[in-house]
Coordinates of C-alpha atoms and ligand atoms in Angstrom, one line a residue:
M1 CA -3.4 13.1 -12.8
T2 CA -6.1 13.6 -10.2
K3 CA -5.8 13.3 -6.5
K4 CA -8.3 10.8 -5.1
K5 CA -9.8 10.4 -1.7
I6 CA -7.9 7.8 0.4
L7 CA -10.2 5.3 2.2
T8 CA -9.5 4.8 5.9
I9 CA -10.5 2.2 8.4
P10 CA -13.1 0.9 9.1
D11 CA -14.1 1.2 5.5
P12 CA -15.1 -2.4 4.5
M13 CA -13.6 -1.9 1.0
L14 CA -10.1 -2.2 2.6
R15 CA -10.9 -5.8 3.5
K16 CA -11.9 -6.9 0.0
I17 CA -9.7 -8.9 -2.3
S18 CA -8.6 -7.1 -5.5
E19 CA -9.0 -8.5 -8.9
P20 CA -6.1 -9.1 -11.4
V21 CA -5.8 -6.6 -14.2
E22 CA -6.6 -8.2 -17.6
E23 CA -5.1 -5.6 -19.8
I24 CA -3.0 -2.5 -19.2
N25 CA -5.0 -0.1 -21.2
K26 CA -5.6 3.7 -21.0
K27 CA -7.9 3.3 -18.0
I28 CA -5.4 1.4 -16.0
K29 CA -2.7 3.9 -16.9
N30 CA -4.9 6.7 -15.8
L31 CA -5.5 4.8 -12.5
M32 CA -1.8 4.4 -12.0
E33 CA -1.2 8.1 -12.5
D34 CA -4.1 9.1 -10.2
M35 CA -2.6 6.8 -7.6
L36 CA 0.8 8.3 -7.9
E37 CA -0.5 11.8 -7.6
T38 CA -2.6 10.8 -4.6
M39 CA 0.4 9.1 -2.9
Y40 CA 2.7 12.1 -3.5
Q41 CA 0.2 14.5 -2.1
A42 CA -0.6 12.4 1.0
P43 CA 2.5 12.1 1.3
G44 CA 3.2 8.4 1.3
I45 CA 5.8 5.9 -0.2
G46 CA 3.3 3.3 -1.4
L47 CA -0.3 3.0 -2.4
A48 CA -2.6 0.2 -3.5
A49 CA -5.6 0.8 -5.8
V50 CA -8.0 -0.5 -3.2
Q51 CA -7.0 2.5 -1.0
I52 CA -8.8 4.8 -3.5
G53 CA -11.7 2.4 -3.8
I54 CA -10.6 0.4 -7.0
L55 CA -10.4 -3.3 -6.5
K56 CA -7.6 -3.9 -9.0
R57 CA -4.2 -5.5 -8.3
V58 CA -2.2 -2.3 -8.9
I59 CA 0.4 -0.8 -6.6
V60 CA 2.6 2.4 -6.9
I61 CA 5.7 2.9 -4.8
D62 CA 8.3 5.7 -4.6
L63 CA 11.0 5.5 -2.0
S64 CA 12.8 8.7 -3.2
K65 CA 13.5 11.2 -0.4
T66 CA 12.3 14.8 -0.4
G67 CA 14.3 16.8 -2.9
E68 CA 15.6 13.7 -4.7
K69 CA 14.5 12.9 -8.3
K70 CA 11.2 11.0 -8.2
N71 CA 11.5 7.3 -8.8
P72 CA 8.0 5.8 -9.2
V73 CA 7.6 2.1 -9.5
F74 CA 4.3 0.7 -11.0
I75 CA 3.5 -2.9 -10.0
V76 CA 0.6 -4.7 -11.6
N77 CA -0.6 -8.3 -10.7
P78 CA 2.4 -8.9 -8.4
Q79 CA 3.3 -12.5 -7.4
I80 CA 5.7 -13.2 -4.7
K81 CA 8.2 -15.8 -5.9
F82 CA 10.5 -15.9 -2.9
K83 CA 10.5 -14.6 0.7
S84 CA 13.7 -14.8 2.8
K85 CA 13.7 -16.5 6.1
D86 CA 15.5 -13.7 7.8
L87 CA 13.2 -11.0 9.1
V88 CA 13.5 -7.3 9.5
S89 CA 11.3 -4.9 11.4
Y90 CA 10.3 -1.5 10.4
E91 CA 8.0 1.0 12.1
E92 CA 5.1 0.9 9.6
G93 CA 2.3 3.3 9.0
C94 CA -0.5 3.3 6.5
L95 CA -2.4 6.0 4.7
S96 CA -5.6 4.1 5.5
I97 CA -4.8 4.1 9.2
P98 CA -3.7 7.7 9.7
N99 CA -1.2 8.7 12.4
Q100 CA -0.8 5.1 13.8
F101 CA 2.5 3.3 13.7
A102 CA 3.8 0.0 14.9
E103 CA 6.8 -2.2 14.4
V104 CA 6.1 -5.1 12.0
K105 CA 8.4 -8.0 11.3
R106 CA 8.6 -9.2 7.7
P107 CA 11.0 -11.2 5.5
N108 CA 14.0 -9.0 4.8
S109 CA 14.0 -9.7 1.1
C110 CA 11.6 -11.0 -1.5
V111 CA 11.4 -11.6 -5.3
I112 CA 8.3 -10.7 -7.2
N113 CA 7.1 -11.0 -10.7
F114 CA 4.7 -8.4 -12.1
L115 CA 3.7 -6.2 -15.1
D116 CA 5.1 -2.7 -15.3
Y117 CA 3.4 0.5 -16.6
Y118 CA 3.8 -0.7 -20.2
G119 CA 2.5 -4.2 -19.5
K120 CA 6.0 -5.7 -19.7
K121 CA 6.8 -8.7 -17.5
K122 CA 9.3 -7.9 -14.9
E123 CA 11.1 -9.5 -12.0
L124 CA 12.3 -7.6 -9.0
K125 CA 14.5 -8.6 -6.1
A126 CA 13.8 -6.3 -3.2
E127 CA 15.5 -5.8 0.2
G128 CA 15.0 -3.9 3.3
L129 CA 12.5 -1.0 3.1
L130 CA 11.5 -1.7 -0.5
A131 CA 10.8 -5.4 0.4
T132 CA 8.7 -4.3 3.4
C133 CA 6.8 -1.7 1.3
I134 CA 6.1 -4.3 -1.4
Q135 CA 4.8 -6.8 1.1
H136 CA 2.7 -4.1 2.8
E137 CA 1.1 -3.2 -0.5
I138 CA 0.6 -6.8 -1.7
D139 CA -1.2 -7.4 1.7
H140 CA -3.6 -4.5 0.7
L141 CA -4.5 -6.4 -2.5
N142 CA -5.5 -9.3 -0.3
G143 CA -7.5 -7.2 2.2
I144 CA -4.8 -7.4 4.8
L145 CA -3.6 -4.4 6.9
F146 CA -0.3 -4.0 8.8
I147 CA -2.2 -4.1 12.1
D148 CA -3.2 -7.8 11.3
H149 CA 0.5 -8.7 11.9
L150 CA 0.4 -7.3 15.4
S151 CA -0.7 -9.0 18.7
K152 CA -4.4 -8.6 19.4
L153 CA -3.6 -6.3 22.3
K154 CA -1.6 -3.9 20.0
K155 CA -4.1 -4.1 17.2
D156 CA -7.0 -3.3 19.5
L157 CA -5.1 -0.3 20.9
I158 CA -4.5 1.1 17.4
L159 CA -8.1 0.5 16.4
K160 CA -9.3 2.3 19.5
K161 CA -7.0 5.2 18.9
A162 CA -8.0 5.4 15.2
K163 CA -11.7 5.4 16.1
K164 CA -11.2 8.2 18.7
Q165 CA -9.2 10.2 16.2
K166 CA -11.9 9.9 13.6
K167 CA -14.5 11.1 16.1
E168 CA -12.4 14.1 17.0
I169 CA -12.0 15.0 13.3
D170 CA -15.8 14.7 12.8
R171 CA -16.4 17.0 15.7
V172 CA -14.2 19.7 14.1
V173 CA -15.9 19.3 10.8
V174 CA -19.4 19.6 12.3
Ligands
ZN1 ZN1 -1.1 0.7 3.7

């Protein structure tokens, strides 16, 4: 497992649409393991392949808390079969938009079909945080970021702050 660099806004790659995986081979398994390692070290609870620059429809999620046994979920080619009408809001962040958070309303539950690490077809009914995390990551596969769900005012504010933060980091590096 190798830790990869996580792309951050305004990297144009983050706006691209990821391609379905045709076959879960060694290369895709290596990708999933690299993604998991990258996510654990960040640390984060979800990561889409595009965030490390690979345009494949692959997601890793692990909602286990610090100190708990790790519980990675590998999701390949997810398709949303159902989204509930009732919404829930969570304060969301994103490894590709460091240190910025905002409340996002999304369906409280969803059902997805996907392929697992072994290429087996699975169905998952998710609720609450897991449902939010899955929807956030599937958005990434479609070039959508959580800030796209905010009002223009809030989105612009976050973009401005992220830009300023990037400049400050550059200054320290230089
Ligand atoms: Zn994200």
